[in-house]
Coordinates of N, CA and C in Angstrom, one line a residue:
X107 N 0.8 -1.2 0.0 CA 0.0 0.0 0.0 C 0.9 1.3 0.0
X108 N 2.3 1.4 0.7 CA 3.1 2.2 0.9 C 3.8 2.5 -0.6
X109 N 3.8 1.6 -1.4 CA 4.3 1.8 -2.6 C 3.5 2.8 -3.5
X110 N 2.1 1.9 -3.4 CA 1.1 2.6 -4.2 C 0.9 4.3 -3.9
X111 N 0.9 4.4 -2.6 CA 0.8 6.0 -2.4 C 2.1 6.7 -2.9
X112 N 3.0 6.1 -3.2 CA 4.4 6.9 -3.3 C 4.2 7.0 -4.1
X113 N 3.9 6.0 -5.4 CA 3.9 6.0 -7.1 C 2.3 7.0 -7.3
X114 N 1.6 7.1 -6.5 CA 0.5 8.1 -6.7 C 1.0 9.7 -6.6
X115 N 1.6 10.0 -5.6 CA 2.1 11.1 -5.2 C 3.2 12.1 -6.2
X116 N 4.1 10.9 -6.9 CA 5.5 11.0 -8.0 C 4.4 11.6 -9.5
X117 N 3.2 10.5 -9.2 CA 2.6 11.0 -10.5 C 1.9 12.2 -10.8
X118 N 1.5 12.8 -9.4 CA 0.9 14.0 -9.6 C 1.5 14.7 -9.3
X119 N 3.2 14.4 -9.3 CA 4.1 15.6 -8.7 C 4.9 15.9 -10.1
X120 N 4.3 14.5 -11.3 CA 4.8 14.6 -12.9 C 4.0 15.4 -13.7
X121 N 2.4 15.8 -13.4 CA 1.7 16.2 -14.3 C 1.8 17.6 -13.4
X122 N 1.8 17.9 -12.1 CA 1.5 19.6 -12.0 C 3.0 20.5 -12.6
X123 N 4.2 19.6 -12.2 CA 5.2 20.6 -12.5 C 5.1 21.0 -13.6
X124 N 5.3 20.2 -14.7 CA 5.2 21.3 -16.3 C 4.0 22.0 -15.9
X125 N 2.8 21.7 -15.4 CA 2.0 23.2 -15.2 C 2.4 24.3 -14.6
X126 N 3.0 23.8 -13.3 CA 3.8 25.0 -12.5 C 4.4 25.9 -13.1
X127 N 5.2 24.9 -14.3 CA 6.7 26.0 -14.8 C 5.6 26.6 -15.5
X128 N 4.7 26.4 -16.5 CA 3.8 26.8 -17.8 C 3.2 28.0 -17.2
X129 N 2.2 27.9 -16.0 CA 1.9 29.1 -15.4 C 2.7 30.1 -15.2
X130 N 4.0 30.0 -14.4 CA 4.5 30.7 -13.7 C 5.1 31.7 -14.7
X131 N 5.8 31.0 -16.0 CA 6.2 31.6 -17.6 C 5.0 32.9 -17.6
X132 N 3.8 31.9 -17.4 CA 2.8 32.6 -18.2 C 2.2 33.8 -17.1
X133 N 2.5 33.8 -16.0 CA 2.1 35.0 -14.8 C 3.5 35.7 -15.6
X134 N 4.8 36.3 -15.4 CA 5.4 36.9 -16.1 C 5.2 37.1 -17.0
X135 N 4.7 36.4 -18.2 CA 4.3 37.3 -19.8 C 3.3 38.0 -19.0
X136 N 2.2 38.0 -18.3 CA 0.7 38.7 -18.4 C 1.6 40.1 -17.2
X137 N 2.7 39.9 -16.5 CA 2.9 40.8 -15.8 C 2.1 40.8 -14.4
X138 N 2.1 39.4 -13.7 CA 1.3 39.5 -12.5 C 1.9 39.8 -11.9
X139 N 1.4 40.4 -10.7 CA 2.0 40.6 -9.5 C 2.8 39.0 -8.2
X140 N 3.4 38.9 -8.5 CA 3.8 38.0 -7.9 C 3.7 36.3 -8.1
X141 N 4.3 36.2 -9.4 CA 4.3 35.0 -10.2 C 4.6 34.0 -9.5
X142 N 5.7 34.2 -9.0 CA 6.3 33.0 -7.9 C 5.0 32.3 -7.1
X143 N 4.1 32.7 -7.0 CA 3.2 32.6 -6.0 C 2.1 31.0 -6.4
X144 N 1.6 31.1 -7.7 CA 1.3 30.5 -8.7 C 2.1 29.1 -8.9
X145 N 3.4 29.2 -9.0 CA 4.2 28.3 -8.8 C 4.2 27.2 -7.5
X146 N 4.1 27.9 -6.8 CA 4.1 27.3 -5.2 C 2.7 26.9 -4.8
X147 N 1.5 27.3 -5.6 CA 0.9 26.9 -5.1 C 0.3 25.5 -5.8
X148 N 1.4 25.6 -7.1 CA 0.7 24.0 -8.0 C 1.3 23.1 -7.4
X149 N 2.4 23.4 -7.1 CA 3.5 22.3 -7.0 C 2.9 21.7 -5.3
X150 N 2.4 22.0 -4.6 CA 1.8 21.3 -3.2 C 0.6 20.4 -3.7
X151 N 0.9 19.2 -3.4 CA 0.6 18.0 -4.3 C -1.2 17.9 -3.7
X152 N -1.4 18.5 -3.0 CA -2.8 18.1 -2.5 C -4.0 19.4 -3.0
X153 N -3.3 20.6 -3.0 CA -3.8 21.9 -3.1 C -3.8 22.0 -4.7
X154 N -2.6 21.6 -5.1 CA -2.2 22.0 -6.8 C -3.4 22.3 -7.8
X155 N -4.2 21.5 -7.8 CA -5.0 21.2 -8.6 C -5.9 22.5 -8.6
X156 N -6.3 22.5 -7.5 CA -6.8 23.5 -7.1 C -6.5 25.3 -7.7
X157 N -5.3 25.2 -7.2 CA -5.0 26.5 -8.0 C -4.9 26.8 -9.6
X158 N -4.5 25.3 -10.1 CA -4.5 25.1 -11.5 C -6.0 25.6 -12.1
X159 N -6.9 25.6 -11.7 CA -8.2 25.9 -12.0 C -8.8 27.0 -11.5
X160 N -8.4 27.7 -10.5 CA -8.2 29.0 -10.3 C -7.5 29.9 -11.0
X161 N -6.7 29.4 -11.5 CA -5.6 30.7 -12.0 C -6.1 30.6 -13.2
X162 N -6.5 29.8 -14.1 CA -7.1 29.5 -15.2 C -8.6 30.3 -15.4
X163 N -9.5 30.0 -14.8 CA -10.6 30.8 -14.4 C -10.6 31.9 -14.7
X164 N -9.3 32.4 -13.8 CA -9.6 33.9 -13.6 C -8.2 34.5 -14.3
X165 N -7.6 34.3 -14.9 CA -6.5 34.2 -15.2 C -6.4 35.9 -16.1
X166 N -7.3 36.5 -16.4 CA -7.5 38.0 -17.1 C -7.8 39.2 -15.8
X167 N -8.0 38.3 -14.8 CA -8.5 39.5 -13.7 C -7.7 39.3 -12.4
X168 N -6.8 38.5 -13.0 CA -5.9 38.6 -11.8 C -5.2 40.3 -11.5
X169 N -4.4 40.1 -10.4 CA -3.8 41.8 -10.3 C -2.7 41.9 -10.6
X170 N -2.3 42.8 -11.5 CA -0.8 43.4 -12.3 C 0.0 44.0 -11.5
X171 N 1.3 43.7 -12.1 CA 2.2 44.9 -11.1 C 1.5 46.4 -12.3
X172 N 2.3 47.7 -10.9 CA 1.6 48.9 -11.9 C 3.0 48.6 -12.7
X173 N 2.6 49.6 -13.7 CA 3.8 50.5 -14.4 C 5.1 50.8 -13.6
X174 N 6.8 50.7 -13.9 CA 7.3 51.6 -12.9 C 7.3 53.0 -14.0
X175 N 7.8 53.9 -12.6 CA 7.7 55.4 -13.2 C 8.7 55.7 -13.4
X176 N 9.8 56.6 -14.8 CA 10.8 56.9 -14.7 C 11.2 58.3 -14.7

């Protein structure tokens, strides 16, 4: 049973990371405010999912960094 959870765990820790990196790319092109954030929250094997469908959702109304001023 101990196996099975481990080989469960590896597999959803195979499918969120390329999303992790894919989002996190993709919060820097759109210029979010704190991209990193996105990242960290896919990669937590129980939550991941979660955010993957959040960020997706709402992914046009999330909040930007402003402009800097020169």
């Amino acid at each position: 049973m101990a196996e099975l959870v481990a080989f469960a765990l590896v597999g959803v820790l195979l499918v969120q990371f390329p999303i992790a990196l894919f989002m996190y790319f993709d919060a820097k092109r759109l210029n979010l405010e704190n991209p990193q954030k996105y990242w960290f929250g896919v990669t937590v094997p129980a939550a991941g999912f979660v955010v993957i469908l959040y960020y997706f959702s709402a992914r046009k109304d999330l909040p930007r960094k402003e402009p800097e001023e020169t």
